PDB file of C-alpha atoms in Angstrom:
ATOM      1  CA  MET A  98       3.301  26.443   6.858  1.00 79.00           C
ATOM      2  CA  ALA A  99       1.721  23.025   7.020  1.00 92.00           C
ATOM      3  CA  LYS A 100       1.526  20.842   3.917  1.00 96.00           C
ATOM      4  CA  VAL A 101      -1.379  18.462   2.593  1.00 97.00           C
ATOM      5  CA  ARG A 102       0.727  15.559   3.955  1.00 97.00           C
ATOM      6  CA  ASP A 103       0.093  16.750   7.441  1.00 96.00           C
ATOM      7  CA  ILE A 104      -3.666  16.786   6.955  1.00 96.00           C
ATOM      8  CA  LEU A 105      -3.493  13.268   5.392  1.00 97.00           C
ATOM      9  CA  GLU A 106      -1.432  11.859   8.409  1.00 96.00           C
ATOM     10  CA  VAL A 107      -4.193  13.051  10.953  1.00 93.00           C
ATOM     11  CA  LYS A 108      -7.303  12.285   8.850  1.00 93.00           C
ATOM     12  CA  GLY A 109      -6.010   9.164   7.025  1.00 94.00           C
ATOM     13  CA  TYR A 110      -5.510   8.265   3.447  1.00 94.00           C
ATOM     14  CA  ALA A 111      -8.933   6.766   2.753  1.00 93.00           C
ATOM     15  CA  VAL A 112     -10.476   7.718  -0.615  1.00 95.00           C
ATOM     16  CA  TYR A 113     -14.013   7.049  -1.259  1.00 96.00           C
ATOM     17  CA  SER A 114     -14.896   6.407  -5.029  1.00 96.00           C
ATOM     18  CA  VAL A 115     -17.270   4.880  -7.415  1.00 97.00           C
ATOM     19  CA  GLU A 116     -17.240   3.933 -11.037  1.00 97.00           C
ATOM     20  CA  PRO A 117     -18.638   6.391 -13.694  1.00 98.00           C
ATOM     21  CA  THR A 118     -21.407   3.659 -14.528  1.00 97.00           C
ATOM     22  CA  VAL A 119     -23.139   3.832 -11.246  1.00 98.00           C
ATOM     23  CA  THR A 120     -26.378   5.805 -10.740  1.00 97.00           C
ATOM     24  CA  VAL A 121     -26.444   9.214  -9.143  1.00 97.00           C
ATOM     25  CA  TYR A 122     -28.741   7.513  -6.535  1.00 97.00           C
ATOM     26  CA  HIS A 123     -26.051   4.968  -5.676  1.00 97.00           C
ATOM     27  CA  ALA A 124     -23.357   7.725  -5.329  1.00 97.00           C
ATOM     28  CA  ILE A 125     -25.626   9.823  -3.069  1.00 96.00           C
ATOM     29  CA  GLU A 126     -26.273   6.770  -0.901  1.00 97.00           C
ATOM     30  CA  ARG A 127     -22.488   6.177  -0.591  1.00 97.00           C
ATOM     31  CA  MET A 128     -21.783   9.708   0.392  1.00 97.00           C
ATOM     32  CA  CYS A 129     -24.444   9.552   3.035  1.00 96.00           C
ATOM     33  CA  GLU A 130     -23.081   6.203   4.372  1.00 97.00           C
ATOM     34  CA  LYS A 131     -19.692   7.842   4.629  1.00 95.00           C
ATOM     35  CA  ASN A 132     -20.899  11.197   5.658  1.00 95.00           C
ATOM     36  CA  ILE A 133     -18.909  12.959   2.970  1.00 95.00           C
ATOM     37  CA  GLY A 134     -19.712  15.724   0.388  1.00 94.00           C
ATOM     38  CA  GLY A 135     -18.048  14.173  -2.621  1.00 95.00           C
ATOM     39  CA  LEU A 136     -16.690  11.006  -4.228  1.00 97.00           C
ATOM     40  CA  VAL A 137     -13.814  10.459  -6.732  1.00 98.00           C
ATOM     41  CA  ILE A 138     -14.791   8.887  -9.773  1.00 98.00           C
ATOM     42  CA  VAL A 139     -12.481   6.091 -10.772  1.00 97.00           C
ATOM     43  CA  GLU A 140     -12.175   4.020 -14.019  1.00 96.00           C
ATOM     44  CA  ASN A 141      -9.651   1.171 -14.485  1.00 93.00           C
ATOM     45  CA  GLY A 142      -7.850   2.304 -11.379  1.00 90.00           C
ATOM     46  CA  LYS A 143      -7.466   5.969 -12.703  1.00 93.00           C
ATOM     47  CA  MET A 144      -9.279   9.085 -11.434  1.00 96.00           C
ATOM     48  CA  VAL A 145     -11.530  10.408 -14.362  1.00 97.00           C
ATOM     49  CA  GLY A 146     -13.542  12.874 -12.306  1.00 97.00           C
ATOM     50  CA  ILE A 147     -15.178  13.985  -8.949  1.00 98.00           C
ATOM     51  CA  PHE A 148     -18.878  14.140  -7.924  1.00 97.00           C
ATOM     52  CA  THR A 149     -19.987  16.440  -5.210  1.00 95.00           C
ATOM     53  CA  GLU A 150     -23.128  17.718  -3.577  1.00 92.00           C
ATOM     54  CA  ARG A 151     -22.771  20.893  -5.644  1.00 91.00           C
ATOM     55  CA  ASP A 152     -22.812  18.812  -8.789  1.00 91.00           C
ATOM     56  CA  TYR A 153     -25.901  17.004  -7.587  1.00 92.00           C
ATOM     57  CA  ALA A 154     -27.793  20.336  -6.810  1.00 88.00           C
ATOM     58  CA  ARG A 155     -26.761  22.126  -9.959  1.00 88.00           C
ATOM     59  CA  LYS A 156     -26.597  19.510 -12.623  1.00 89.00           C
ATOM     60  CA  LEU A 157     -29.360  17.147 -11.495  1.00 88.00           C
ATOM     61  CA  ILE A 158     -31.893  18.661  -9.530  1.00 81.00           C
ATOM     62  CA  LEU A 159     -32.202  21.993 -11.278  1.00 81.00           C
ATOM     63  CA  LYS A 160     -32.214  20.229 -14.736  1.00 83.00           C
ATOM     64  CA  GLY A 161     -35.149  18.064 -13.704  1.00 86.00           C
ATOM     65  CA  LYS A 162     -33.160  14.697 -13.959  1.00 90.00           C
ATOM     66  CA  SER A 163     -33.711  11.603 -11.900  1.00 93.00           C
ATOM     67  CA  SER A 164     -31.128  10.375  -9.517  1.00 94.00           C
ATOM     68  CA  LYS A 165     -32.153   6.839 -10.178  1.00 95.00           C
ATOM     69  CA  ASP A 166     -31.878   7.025 -13.902  1.00 94.00           C
ATOM     70  CA  THR A 167     -28.874   9.280 -14.382  1.00 96.00           C
ATOM     71  CA  LEU A 168     -25.259   7.865 -14.380  1.00 96.00           C
ATOM     72  CA  ILE A 169     -22.531   9.813 -12.609  1.00 97.00           C
ATOM     73  CA  LYS A 170     -20.369  10.102 -15.749  1.00 96.00           C
ATOM     74  CA  GLU A 171     -23.314  12.399 -17.018  1.00 94.00           C
ATOM     75  CA  LEU A 172     -22.738  14.789 -14.053  1.00 94.00           C
ATOM     76  CA  MET A 173     -19.182  14.391 -12.731  1.00 95.00           C
ATOM     77  CA  THR A 174     -16.688  17.170 -13.053  1.00 95.00           C
ATOM     78  CA  GLU A 175     -13.920  16.051 -15.392  1.00 94.00           C
ATOM     79  CA  ASN A 176     -10.344  17.638 -15.529  1.00 92.00           C
ATOM     80  CA  VAL A 177      -9.973  17.590 -11.760  1.00 95.00           C
ATOM     81  CA  ILE A 178      -7.482  19.983 -10.253  1.00 96.00           C
ATOM     82  CA  THR A 179      -5.263  18.012  -7.857  1.00 97.00           C
ATOM     83  CA  VAL A 180      -2.498  18.646  -5.308  1.00 98.00           C
ATOM     84  CA  THR A 181       0.335  16.715  -3.960  1.00 98.00           C
ATOM     85  CA  PRO A 182       1.273  15.835  -0.399  1.00 98.00           C
ATOM     86  CA  GLU A 183       3.846  18.545  -0.505  1.00 98.00           C
ATOM     87  CA  THR A 184       1.391  21.358  -1.507  1.00 98.00           C
ATOM     88  CA  THR A 185       1.024  23.943   1.225  1.00 97.00           C
ATOM     89  CA  ILE A 186      -2.179  24.549   2.993  1.00 96.00           C
ATOM     90  CA  GLU A 187      -1.997  28.199   1.844  1.00 94.00           C
ATOM     91  CA  GLU A 188      -1.962  27.033  -1.742  1.00 96.00           C
ATOM     92  CA  CYS A 189      -4.844  24.778  -1.093  1.00 96.00           C
ATOM     93  CA  MET A 190      -6.876  27.690   0.381  1.00 94.00           C
ATOM     94  CA  TRP A 191      -6.085  29.738  -2.521  1.00 95.00           C
ATOM     95  CA  LEU A 192      -7.140  27.105  -5.073  1.00 95.00           C
ATOM     96  CA  MET A 193     -10.388  26.422  -3.297  1.00 96.00           C
ATOM     97  CA  SER A 194     -11.263  29.964  -2.988  1.00 94.00           C
ATOM     98  CA  ASP A 195     -10.207  31.001  -6.496  1.00 95.00           C
ATOM     99  CA  LYS A 196     -11.818  28.018  -8.106  1.00 93.00           C
ATOM    100  CA  LYS A 197     -14.708  27.787  -5.675  1.00 92.00           C
ATOM    101  CA  PHE A 198     -14.666  24.045  -4.913  1.00 91.00           C
ATOM    102  CA  ARG A 199     -14.431  22.200  -1.586  1.00 93.00           C
ATOM    103  CA  HIS A 200     -12.656  19.074  -2.416  1.00 96.00           C
ATOM    104  CA  LEU A 201      -9.020  18.409  -3.653  1.00 97.00           C
ATOM    105  CA  PRO A 202      -7.774  15.058  -4.661  1.00 97.00           C
ATOM    106  CA  VAL A 203      -4.276  14.315  -3.762  1.00 98.00           C
ATOM    107  CA  VAL A 204      -1.847  12.557  -6.054  1.00 96.00           C
ATOM    108  CA  ASN A 205       1.685  11.432  -5.595  1.00 95.00           C
ATOM    109  CA  GLU A 206       4.569  11.844  -8.115  1.00 94.00           C
ATOM    110  CA  TYR A 207       3.252   8.919 -10.220  1.00 91.00           C
ATOM    111  CA  ASP A 208      -0.209  10.620 -10.407  1.00 90.00           C
ATOM    112  CA  ASP A 209      -1.671   7.971  -8.196  1.00 93.00           C
ATOM    113  CA  LEU A 210      -4.611   8.872  -6.061  1.00 95.00           C
ATOM    114  CA  VAL A 211      -3.356   8.886  -2.375  1.00 96.00           C
ATOM    115  CA  GLY A 212      -6.087  10.895  -0.561  1.00 96.00           C
ATOM    116  CA  VAL A 213      -8.689  13.738  -0.638  1.00 97.00           C
ATOM    117  CA  ILE A 214      -8.848  16.808   1.310  1.00 97.00           C
ATOM    118  CA  SER A 215     -11.856  19.136   1.962  1.00 95.00           C
ATOM    119  CA  ILE A 216     -12.241  22.820   2.802  1.00 94.00           C
ATOM    120  CA  SER A 217     -13.085  21.506   6.372  1.00 93.00           C
ATOM    121  CA  ASP A 218      -9.776  19.713   6.663  1.00 95.00           C
ATOM    122  CA  VAL A 219      -7.894  22.805   5.598  1.00 95.00           C
ATOM    123  CA  VAL A 220      -9.814  25.134   7.986  1.00 93.00           C
ATOM    124  CA  ARG A 221      -9.355  22.625  10.872  1.00 92.00           C
ATOM    125  CA  ASN A 222      -5.618  22.567  10.170  1.00 91.00           C
ATOM    126  CA  ILE A 223      -5.332  26.334  10.265  1.00 90.00           C
ATOM    127  CA  ILE A 224      -7.263  26.605  13.445  1.00 90.00           C
ATOM    128  CA  ASN A 225      -5.037  24.051  15.120  1.00 87.00           C
ATOM    129  CA  GLU A 226      -1.974  25.643  13.849  1.00 85.00           C
ATOM    130  CA  GLN A 227      -3.015  28.956  15.062  1.00 84.00           C
ATOM    131  CA  LYS A 228      -3.906  27.448  18.579  1.00 84.00           C
ATOM    132  CA  SER A 229      -0.455  26.030  18.689  1.00 80.00           C
ATOM    133  CA  ILE A 230       1.159  29.289  17.839  1.00 80.00           C
ATOM    134  CA  ILE A 231      -0.884  31.135  20.443  1.00 83.00           C
ATOM    135  CA  GLN A 232      -0.054  28.384  23.160  1.00 82.00           C
ATOM    136  CA  HIS A 233       3.707  28.798  22.199  1.00 79.00           C
ATOM    137  CA  LEU A 234       3.484  32.498  22.562  1.00 81.00           C
ATOM    138  CA  GLU A 235       1.705  32.295  25.902  1.00 80.00           C
ATOM    139  CA  HIS A 236       4.229  29.962  27.249  1.00 80.00           C
ATOM    140  CA  TYR A 237       7.061  32.211  26.098  1.00 79.00           C
ATOM    141  CA  ILE A 238       5.418  35.285  27.706  1.00 83.00           C
ATOM    142  CA  THR A 239       4.637  33.580  31.002  1.00 82.00           C
ATOM    143  CA  GLY A 240       7.956  31.803  31.114  1.00 74.00           C
ATOM    144  CA  ALA A 241       9.835  35.106  30.383  1.00 60.00           C
ATOM    145  CA  GLN A 242       8.310  36.947  33.534  1.00 57.00           C
TER     146      GLN A 242
END
């Protein structure tokens, strides 16, 4: 089974982040600019939370707050669940399904942020892995005849 490091080697290790003192509006602008669904919130070089489109919809819009007047720290999800580069894709799928979130920050053995994977990355990895298995089996079958 593939591991998180396999996804990061393909997609890259870029992490898009903002500080907790930026406005929600600024964060949404950054998410649009990068075409991503979530940002890691970093303060003094350490991850302190994550902000996603789901946070925006449930914690801002439905509560009648303004994105230009609300700081990210008021809406971000704290106590973020993380994975390591050695976590299996199967474990990531289970976490994402069980906890109902779509983004997983990746930390190394020193708890340094080294990447972020999304449910799309996980699904893409599984599809590619299955394609590879099918091609291998087809080659085996046609080569055996």
